[in-house]
XYZ file of C-alpha atoms in Angstrom:
179
model
C -11.773 -12.614 -7.515
C -11.415 -15.959 -9.197
C -9.044 -16.877 -12.619
C -10.367 -19.832 -14.198
C -7.906 -21.467 -16.950
C -9.262 -24.199 -18.740
C -10.309 -26.739 -16.303
C -10.693 -24.038 -13.729
C -13.405 -22.608 -16.245
C -15.192 -25.508 -16.371
C -14.841 -25.911 -12.400
C -16.344 -22.085 -11.774
C -19.289 -23.114 -13.875
C -22.005 -25.091 -12.819
C -20.270 -28.211 -13.113
C -22.058 -31.635 -11.694
C -18.024 -32.472 -10.604
C -18.501 -30.295 -7.299
C -18.476 -26.779 -9.627
C -18.129 -23.688 -7.866
C -21.650 -22.364 -9.828
C -19.779 -18.962 -9.970
C -21.816 -18.533 -13.124
C -25.510 -18.231 -12.211
C -26.354 -21.858 -13.049
C -24.353 -21.885 -16.731
C -22.643 -25.446 -17.175
C -20.201 -25.115 -20.127
C -19.531 -27.487 -23.121
C -16.187 -27.837 -24.521
C -14.994 -25.732 -27.406
C -16.501 -26.934 -30.811
C -12.749 -28.568 -32.018
C -13.260 -31.056 -29.395
C -16.470 -32.585 -31.353
C -14.561 -33.102 -34.429
C -12.204 -35.356 -32.542
C -9.093 -32.561 -31.982
C -7.772 -32.617 -28.569
C -5.000 -29.829 -28.854
C -4.553 -26.760 -31.288
C -3.360 -23.616 -31.727
C -6.496 -21.348 -32.288
C -7.051 -18.360 -33.611
C -8.476 -15.795 -30.773
C -9.908 -12.323 -31.377
C -10.648 -9.458 -29.274
C -12.238 -5.808 -29.921
C -9.678 -3.719 -30.928
C -6.786 -6.216 -30.491
C -4.784 -7.964 -33.318
C -6.046 -11.529 -33.381
C -3.362 -14.214 -31.614
C -2.834 -17.567 -31.659
C -3.223 -19.377 -28.042
C -2.714 -23.277 -27.208
C -6.053 -24.702 -26.643
C -6.411 -28.364 -24.927
C -10.223 -29.551 -24.313
C -11.378 -26.345 -22.870
C -14.561 -24.792 -22.818
C -16.593 -22.422 -24.648
C -17.680 -19.727 -22.262
C -20.649 -18.138 -24.137
C -23.678 -17.555 -22.257
C -22.403 -16.056 -19.102
C -20.651 -12.791 -18.252
C -19.078 -10.518 -20.934
C -17.180 -11.988 -23.955
C -13.731 -10.652 -24.033
C -11.783 -13.086 -26.736
C -13.677 -14.975 -28.971
C -12.480 -18.071 -30.821
C -12.098 -17.303 -34.851
C -15.012 -19.521 -35.572
C -17.426 -18.486 -32.599
C -17.670 -18.863 -29.349
C -15.927 -17.078 -26.040
C -12.787 -17.761 -25.050
C -12.456 -15.758 -22.214
C -15.283 -14.164 -20.451
C -15.852 -12.185 -17.203
C -18.535 -11.504 -14.970
C -19.417 -10.582 -11.279
C -20.063 -12.900 -8.379
C -21.095 -11.310 -5.072
C -18.717 -8.611 -4.587
C -15.999 -10.647 -6.262
C -14.563 -10.419 -9.809
C -14.402 -13.741 -12.434
C -12.523 -14.358 -14.937
C -12.623 -17.635 -16.967
C -10.179 -18.530 -19.845
C -10.868 -21.728 -22.459
C -7.652 -21.527 -23.544
C -3.798 -21.355 -22.233
C -1.984 -18.497 -22.900
C 0.440 -19.486 -20.246
C 1.431 -21.969 -22.306
C 5.256 -22.784 -22.814
C 6.833 -23.335 -26.055
C 7.259 -27.003 -25.065
C 3.628 -27.578 -25.068
C 2.766 -26.412 -28.852
C 5.256 -29.261 -30.205
C 4.193 -29.483 -34.183
C 1.312 -27.361 -33.961
C 0.922 -24.260 -36.552
C 1.534 -21.517 -34.348
C 1.902 -17.888 -35.438
C 1.852 -15.445 -33.054
C 5.148 -14.775 -30.419
C 4.654 -16.957 -27.318
C 6.095 -13.631 -25.704
C 2.743 -12.003 -26.874
C 0.750 -14.727 -25.246
C 2.567 -14.609 -22.333
C 1.601 -10.744 -21.957
C -1.548 -11.553 -22.562
C -1.794 -14.407 -19.655
C -0.320 -11.507 -17.677
C -2.785 -8.997 -18.055
C -5.394 -11.818 -17.282
C -3.421 -12.526 -13.759
C -3.601 -8.562 -13.361
C -6.768 -7.618 -14.222
C -8.187 -10.855 -11.900
C -6.232 -9.860 -9.083
C -7.615 -6.238 -9.084
C -11.165 -7.040 -10.132
C -10.765 -5.293 -13.560
C -12.632 -5.833 -16.404
C -10.363 -6.821 -19.425
C -12.305 -4.511 -21.537
C -11.034 -1.393 -19.268
C -7.967 0.602 -20.773
C -4.985 0.198 -18.374
C -4.218 3.563 -16.683
C -1.391 5.292 -18.761
C 2.130 5.736 -17.327
C 2.985 9.362 -16.946
C 5.372 10.752 -19.748
C 9.008 11.325 -18.505
C 8.932 14.963 -20.157
C 7.012 17.718 -20.615
C 7.260 17.648 -24.480
C 6.141 13.678 -24.213
C 3.096 14.932 -22.125
C 2.227 17.104 -24.655
C 2.952 14.498 -27.759
C 0.896 12.234 -25.747
C -2.115 14.785 -25.212
C -2.086 15.818 -28.715
C -1.955 12.084 -30.039
C -4.819 11.484 -28.134
C -6.713 14.408 -29.282
C -6.083 14.236 -33.115
C -3.967 11.182 -33.558
C -1.957 13.201 -35.724
C 1.231 11.319 -36.976
C 3.885 13.972 -35.750
C 2.975 13.227 -32.209
C 3.056 9.885 -33.072
C 6.420 9.930 -34.198
C 7.492 11.796 -31.037
C 6.003 8.585 -29.001
C 7.413 6.057 -30.910
C 11.153 7.448 -30.748
C 10.923 6.561 -26.768
C 9.982 3.202 -27.621
C 12.900 0.791 -26.971
C 13.425 -2.928 -28.275
C 11.879 -5.349 -25.458
C 9.329 -2.769 -24.009
C 6.299 -5.195 -23.001
C 3.087 -4.285 -24.979
C 1.237 -2.721 -21.987
C 4.544 -0.208 -22.103
C 3.768 0.480 -25.531
């Protein structure tokens, strides 16, 4: 499997600079902000069924035209794409969700850094396991029969009472994947 972040995504493509060509001949252009003279920014990205978030971007690619688009730049283009290469899994990222807070100096960033880091952890987990970012993670089994019943009921009906029961088990500091 292969995880390519920013330059690693360019390198995975059909780059003239000894690229790996894991992308069936696709060579990636820069994300459109680069053509406007912007070299780094906090860019808004969205995924289906997820809240929009800001991620650090610095001269990264637009991954449109290859694989399955997982995360989109707010103004068009693929920020994350995934697909197969032979028997392996390829996950390419045009932003830097792993970026430390020090990289953001002065940028308008509205998403908590922890959320971006959680997304980066998901990318690594999915790349290592060869699993699509669009596949729902396996849920952790509820810790009691009452929670198991509330879990089943909420999945079936999305009812408020079972959601309240489940929410009562949440603790400050729980990772998004646990929630």
